[in-house]
Amino acid sequence: MSEHRRKPSQPPQGGGRAAARRGQSGSSSGRRAAPRGATGSPADSYGTSSHGSESYGPGGEERPYGGRAEARRAAQRSGGGRRRAAEPGRGVPGGPGRGRGRATGPVKKRIIDYPRAGKYGWQRWVPSWKLVSGLCVGFFGSLVAIAGIGYAMVGVPDVAKTAEAQNNVFYWADGSQMVATGGETNRQIVSLEQIPEEMRNAVISQENKTFYTDSGIDPKGIARAVLNMARGGETQGGSTITQQYVKNAMLDDQSQTISRKFQEIFVSIKVGAKLPKDEIMAGYLNSAYYGRGAYGIQAASRAYFNKDSVDLSPGQCAFLAAMLKGATYYDPAGATSIDPAATPEANRKRAKIQMQDTLDKMVEYGHLDAATRAKYTELPAYQNPRSNTALSGQVGYLVDLAKAYVINNTNITAENLQQGGYSIYTTFDKKKVKALEAAVKKVLKENIDPKKRSKDTHVQFGGASVDPETGAIRAIYGGEDATKHFTNNADVTGAQVGSTFKPFVLAAAMKWGVRDPEGPAEQAQDERTKVSPKSLYSGQHALKIKNYDGTVWHDDKGKEWLQANDGDESLGEPPNYQVDLRTAMQFSANSAFVQLGMDVGLDKVKEAAVDAGIREDTLTGTTFPSFSIGISEPSAIRMAGSYATFAASGKKREPFSVTEVKSEKGTVFRHKGKTEQAFTAQVADNVTDVLKTVVEKGTGTSAQLTGREVAGKTGTTDGNRSAWFVGYTPQLSTAISMFRYPDDEKIKNRRFLKMYGTGGQQSIHGSSFPAEIWQDYMEQALKGEPAKAFPTPEPIGEVINDIPEPTPTPTVSETQEPSPTPTPTPSQTEPSPTPSTSETCQWGWCEDDGGTDTGGTGGEVTTSPSPTDTGDPGGNGNGNGNGGLFGGADSTG
């Protein structure tokens, strides 16, 4: 009998063995008493209760615990029943539970029978089918109830209320308003009849080919998006046009959370059930963002093609469909201020591929005939990406730089900024920005005349000022006008920096030291010899460059490298032409610093540049000797920031352009400065002291300021394709670049052009127009600020190569024009990867610019790879655009 139906035990009716036997057989244990004589003695059959509760003596005599009835009751109290008997230690002869058992009350039934009663071992933990089915019914019933409530609570969005963005207000460093922009929602709703059928088909073909037959949601896509967000991954948009329309329309909250995603799902379901498909399509195309501040197809048509949407061609429709993928990476004008990878060249390539793919799919799905499709094989002609006159001049560059900083350093996205409502407080000094622009315009007006000289065409300047004490960017010059020239020359150019790179070589030599010629290539710090500025190196022209161990360096073709100086001139006296490093910097001797870089190790030179503030991805040719003389392409902002590290006695502060961002919710971002001791004060101050000599009596004398100490360096590159001056006072570090680069995107295979004859000068060098602009600007920028002196440097290092030589006599300076001399033969100047003259022309880099190419002036020729002779500014010749401040694998401005 089951233990759940066991009757209460009856009191004994009589004594004797039979009664005892009957009582035991009727007990809850269900066990029979042992037969008489089973153990050889009648009395033995009663020797021990089957439950081990009581014992009786021979002949049925009661042991001290009582009679047989009592024994039976004791057996029942011990648990009776098969279940209790089976439990270890309870009623088992010899078990641990011998003695009196415990009384148990009636068993109560549970609502959820888990763990399962009446089951033992693993079966006790396996839920019954009733339990499982009940839980499933309850779970799915709850989901249906929640879905029903959610569906009832949401409404259908009104497209007329979408894209109502606010302006962002940008402020100068003094708190005054610079400009209100970013919320100018260039938008006008048009009817479906005003939207070409090709535009609708282009979007359907590329985004959602089952649009007219699906329910409005994609369950797989939803699950994937929710799971990705739950894991903390990147957010994902809707998978169907209906979902994307709902997302665009719900601008009141653009947060990407799981609850938000479920809300969008419910709205999408209701929209799909209640609205006609054509109305959804019109709503989507009228609310989508196409870039350039354009919401909706009509605004986009005007922004890119200056025509009404109804007049769009199939090719233009496919083009605009590509913009829906994200205009940052598809707008042919580029968006390097947000991401350096978004160069015009790279964006044009992406847009063309996407456009062609869309047209192919339109043919595949029967929306376009092959003959019509064949007419559109190139990108359509597009217009100026800026239409807001408030962003003209330098303001557009400043706004782009600030927006890029916000996007790359906060949780605010580009889409959030486009919706507006933010107050953005920048580091830009209004007076300094105007002064820098005025200095550039003065040089342009007085010296550059494209109507008079062909060599004055395509001349561009870039500039930036950084505060050494904070890293704040105080001023930039990005180009002629942000509404006409779209690349910010202060942040992305691709122009090589030339000899302005040499201070990093000197800093590396002082920080780590040169290697022991007898030791291995990898040497510990204590195995190196730190270098003093008094160390002697050869300033000989066509110097045979050696490895640190004295062996001659060879390129991958087995050629030696004879390093050229400007004008084929040597610095110093024969036979060894030795000069100290201060003099070599003063007159910018290439040979001395190329050999110093080899002795220190190019890896350490690279490390010093990065430590100072140069972005690693802008460094080029790091394994070639020419790396030490500036074949890399840092931006003006980065050059100013890295020199600011020397100005601040080795303390590096990352350049930044935004101090605070506020919204209606309060402060959402506040810049927190971080200082890193990149170099010891001893190293940095000695570099500064050497660079002071350059300005006081070297190639940079034209950058001298009235009553102020200045440290700086000139730079000119191979082929006279760029020229720089980078200099600083204790309060401000500024970099100025000059180059020639066609601004017309219609020109294929654009390249940096030589500047021989530009501005009526035989050649352009760092001490000419760049230093002139620097000096004019800095006089105004520092006006009213007290003059400060640089720290007196502590002596550092040992004198390397200390062999008595005659007093060095410089033979050329950057302010002196050397007589034209023949270009050194390839065997003299290009054991590096630089191609020979014939090879250059074969590669399409040749240009008949006139003038004698002596490789620059002031001892600053760089015989080196020229990765930016082709391709866009800000790139490395292949459109990678890696010269920006905040972006890329790190960030962009």
mmCIF file of N, CA, C and O in Angstrom, residues 5 28 54 79 204 210 331 339 365 395 419 442 468 525 539 546 563 617 655 692 697 715 756 784 820 884:
data_model
loop_
_atom_site.group_PDB
_atom_site.id
_atom_site.type_symbol
_atom_site.label_atom_id
_atom_site.label_comp_id
_atom_site.label_asym_id
_atom_site.label_seq_id
_atom_site.Cartn_x
_atom_site.Cartn_y
_atom_site.Cartn_z
ATOM 1 N N ARG A 5 -1.309 6.570 1.295
ATOM 2 C CA ARG A 5 -2.645 6.080 1.669
ATOM 3 C C ARG A 5 -2.585 5.172 2.877
ATOM 4 O O ARG A 5 -3.494 4.415 3.148
ATOM 5 N N SER A 28 3.364 -0.703 8.349
ATOM 6 C CA SER A 28 3.667 0.043 7.110
ATOM 7 C C SER A 28 4.904 -0.451 6.413
ATOM 8 O O SER A 28 5.148 -0.113 5.285
ATOM 9 N N GLU A 54 13.053 -2.712 18.316
ATOM 10 C CA GLU A 54 13.076 -3.290 19.651
ATOM 11 C C GLU A 54 13.633 -4.704 19.580
ATOM 12 O O GLU A 54 13.567 -5.350 18.546
ATOM 13 N N GLY A 79 9.178 4.704 11.232
ATOM 14 C CA GLY A 79 8.953 5.159 9.854
ATOM 15 C C GLY A 79 8.092 4.206 9.086
ATOM 16 O O GLY A 79 7.426 4.600 8.154
ATOM 17 N N ILE A 204 15.176 48.978 -52.510
ATOM 18 C CA ILE A 204 14.651 47.626 -52.324
ATOM 19 C C ILE A 204 15.686 46.589 -52.737
ATOM 20 O O ILE A 204 15.922 45.600 -52.028
ATOM 21 N N THR A 210 12.507 41.744 -50.280
ATOM 22 C CA THR A 210 11.168 41.191 -49.984
ATOM 23 C C THR A 210 10.262 42.242 -49.352
ATOM 24 O O THR A 210 9.281 41.910 -48.690
ATOM 25 N N ASP A 331 30.550 59.396 -49.237
ATOM 26 C CA ASP A 331 30.510 60.712 -49.872
ATOM 27 C C ASP A 331 31.827 60.933 -50.607
ATOM 28 O O ASP A 331 32.898 60.922 -49.999
ATOM 29 N N ASP A 339 37.185 60.425 -39.882
ATOM 30 C CA ASP A 339 38.005 59.227 -39.952
ATOM 31 C C ASP A 339 39.025 59.407 -41.080
ATOM 32 O O ASP A 339 38.638 59.638 -42.221
ATOM 33 N N TYR A 365 16.959 41.616 -60.268
ATOM 34 C CA TYR A 365 15.612 41.468 -59.724
ATOM 35 C C TYR A 365 14.530 42.002 -60.652
ATOM 36 O O TYR A 365 13.360 42.084 -60.278
ATOM 37 N N VAL A 395 36.217 78.677 -40.026
ATOM 38 C CA VAL A 395 35.237 78.154 -39.075
ATOM 39 C C VAL A 395 34.862 76.716 -39.391
ATOM 40 O O VAL A 395 34.730 75.882 -38.499
ATOM 41 N N GLN A 419 21.783 65.435 -35.126
ATOM 42 C CA GLN A 419 20.480 65.781 -34.545
ATOM 43 C C GLN A 419 20.579 67.039 -33.699
ATOM 44 O O GLN A 419 19.595 67.740 -33.498
ATOM 45 N N LYS A 442 48.598 87.133 -46.205
ATOM 46 C CA LYS A 442 49.578 88.154 -46.549
ATOM 47 C C LYS A 442 50.632 87.602 -47.512
ATOM 48 O O LYS A 442 50.959 88.229 -48.526
ATOM 49 N N PRO A 468 51.850 74.288 -25.036
ATOM 50 C CA PRO A 468 52.676 73.240 -24.413
ATOM 51 C C PRO A 468 52.243 72.880 -22.994
ATOM 52 O O PRO A 468 52.464 71.758 -22.550
ATOM 53 N N GLN A 525 70.150 49.437 -21.999
ATOM 54 C CA GLN A 525 70.388 50.853 -21.774
ATOM 55 C C GLN A 525 71.799 51.130 -21.253
ATOM 56 O O GLN A 525 72.463 52.058 -21.693
ATOM 57 N N GLY A 539 79.937 65.827 -41.741
ATOM 58 C CA GLY A 539 78.995 66.598 -42.550
ATOM 59 C C GLY A 539 79.302 66.500 -44.023
ATOM 60 O O GLY A 539 78.868 67.350 -44.812
ATOM 61 N N LYS A 546 76.935 53.874 -42.879
ATOM 62 C CA LYS A 546 77.319 52.582 -42.311
ATOM 63 C C LYS A 546 76.340 52.150 -41.232
ATOM 64 O O LYS A 546 75.642 52.961 -40.633
ATOM 65 N N GLN A 563 74.898 59.428 -48.757
ATOM 66 C CA GLN A 563 73.910 60.445 -48.403
ATOM 67 C C GLN A 563 74.286 61.821 -48.938
ATOM 68 O O GLN A 563 75.375 62.322 -48.702
ATOM 69 N N ASP A 617 51.169 55.631 -37.188
ATOM 70 C CA ASP A 617 50.734 55.274 -38.541
ATOM 71 C C ASP A 617 51.070 56.348 -39.575
ATOM 72 O O ASP A 617 50.804 56.166 -40.773
ATOM 73 N N PRO A 655 47.313 66.578 -27.952
ATOM 74 C CA PRO A 655 46.548 67.710 -28.497
ATOM 75 C C PRO A 655 45.053 67.437 -28.434
ATOM 76 O O PRO A 655 44.590 66.343 -28.739
ATOM 77 N N LYS A 692 67.497 76.310 -30.473
ATOM 78 C CA LYS A 692 67.670 77.762 -30.351
ATOM 79 C C LYS A 692 68.766 78.247 -31.294
ATOM 80 O O LYS A 692 68.657 79.315 -31.912
ATOM 81 N N LYS A 697 71.283 81.641 -35.307
ATOM 82 C CA LYS A 697 72.342 81.839 -36.289
ATOM 83 C C LYS A 697 72.446 80.702 -37.312
ATOM 84 O O LYS A 697 73.501 80.446 -37.863
ATOM 85 N N GLY A 715 62.591 72.751 -42.650
ATOM 86 C CA GLY A 715 62.537 71.454 -43.327
ATOM 87 C C GLY A 715 62.127 71.612 -44.773
ATOM 88 O O GLY A 715 61.186 72.336 -45.089
ATOM 89 N N TYR A 756 59.999 74.585 -57.496
ATOM 90 C CA TYR A 756 61.048 75.403 -58.089
ATOM 91 C C TYR A 756 60.400 76.526 -58.889
ATOM 92 O O TYR A 756 59.613 76.263 -59.802
ATOM 93 N N GLY A 784 51.300 91.003 -26.027
ATOM 94 C CA GLY A 784 50.713 91.243 -24.714
ATOM 95 C C GLY A 784 51.082 90.205 -23.671
ATOM 96 O O GLY A 784 50.830 90.402 -22.484
ATOM 97 N N PRO A 820 73.172 76.548 -58.968
ATOM 98 C CA PRO A 820 72.632 75.279 -59.471
ATOM 99 C C PRO A 820 73.760 74.312 -59.788
ATOM 100 O O PRO A 820 74.770 74.672 -60.373
ATOM 101 N N GLY A 884 45.669 62.141 -39.908
ATOM 102 C CA GLY A 884 44.786 62.907 -39.050
ATOM 103 C C GLY A 884 45.157 62.870 -37.587
ATOM 104 O O GLY A 884 45.945 62.073 -37.133
#
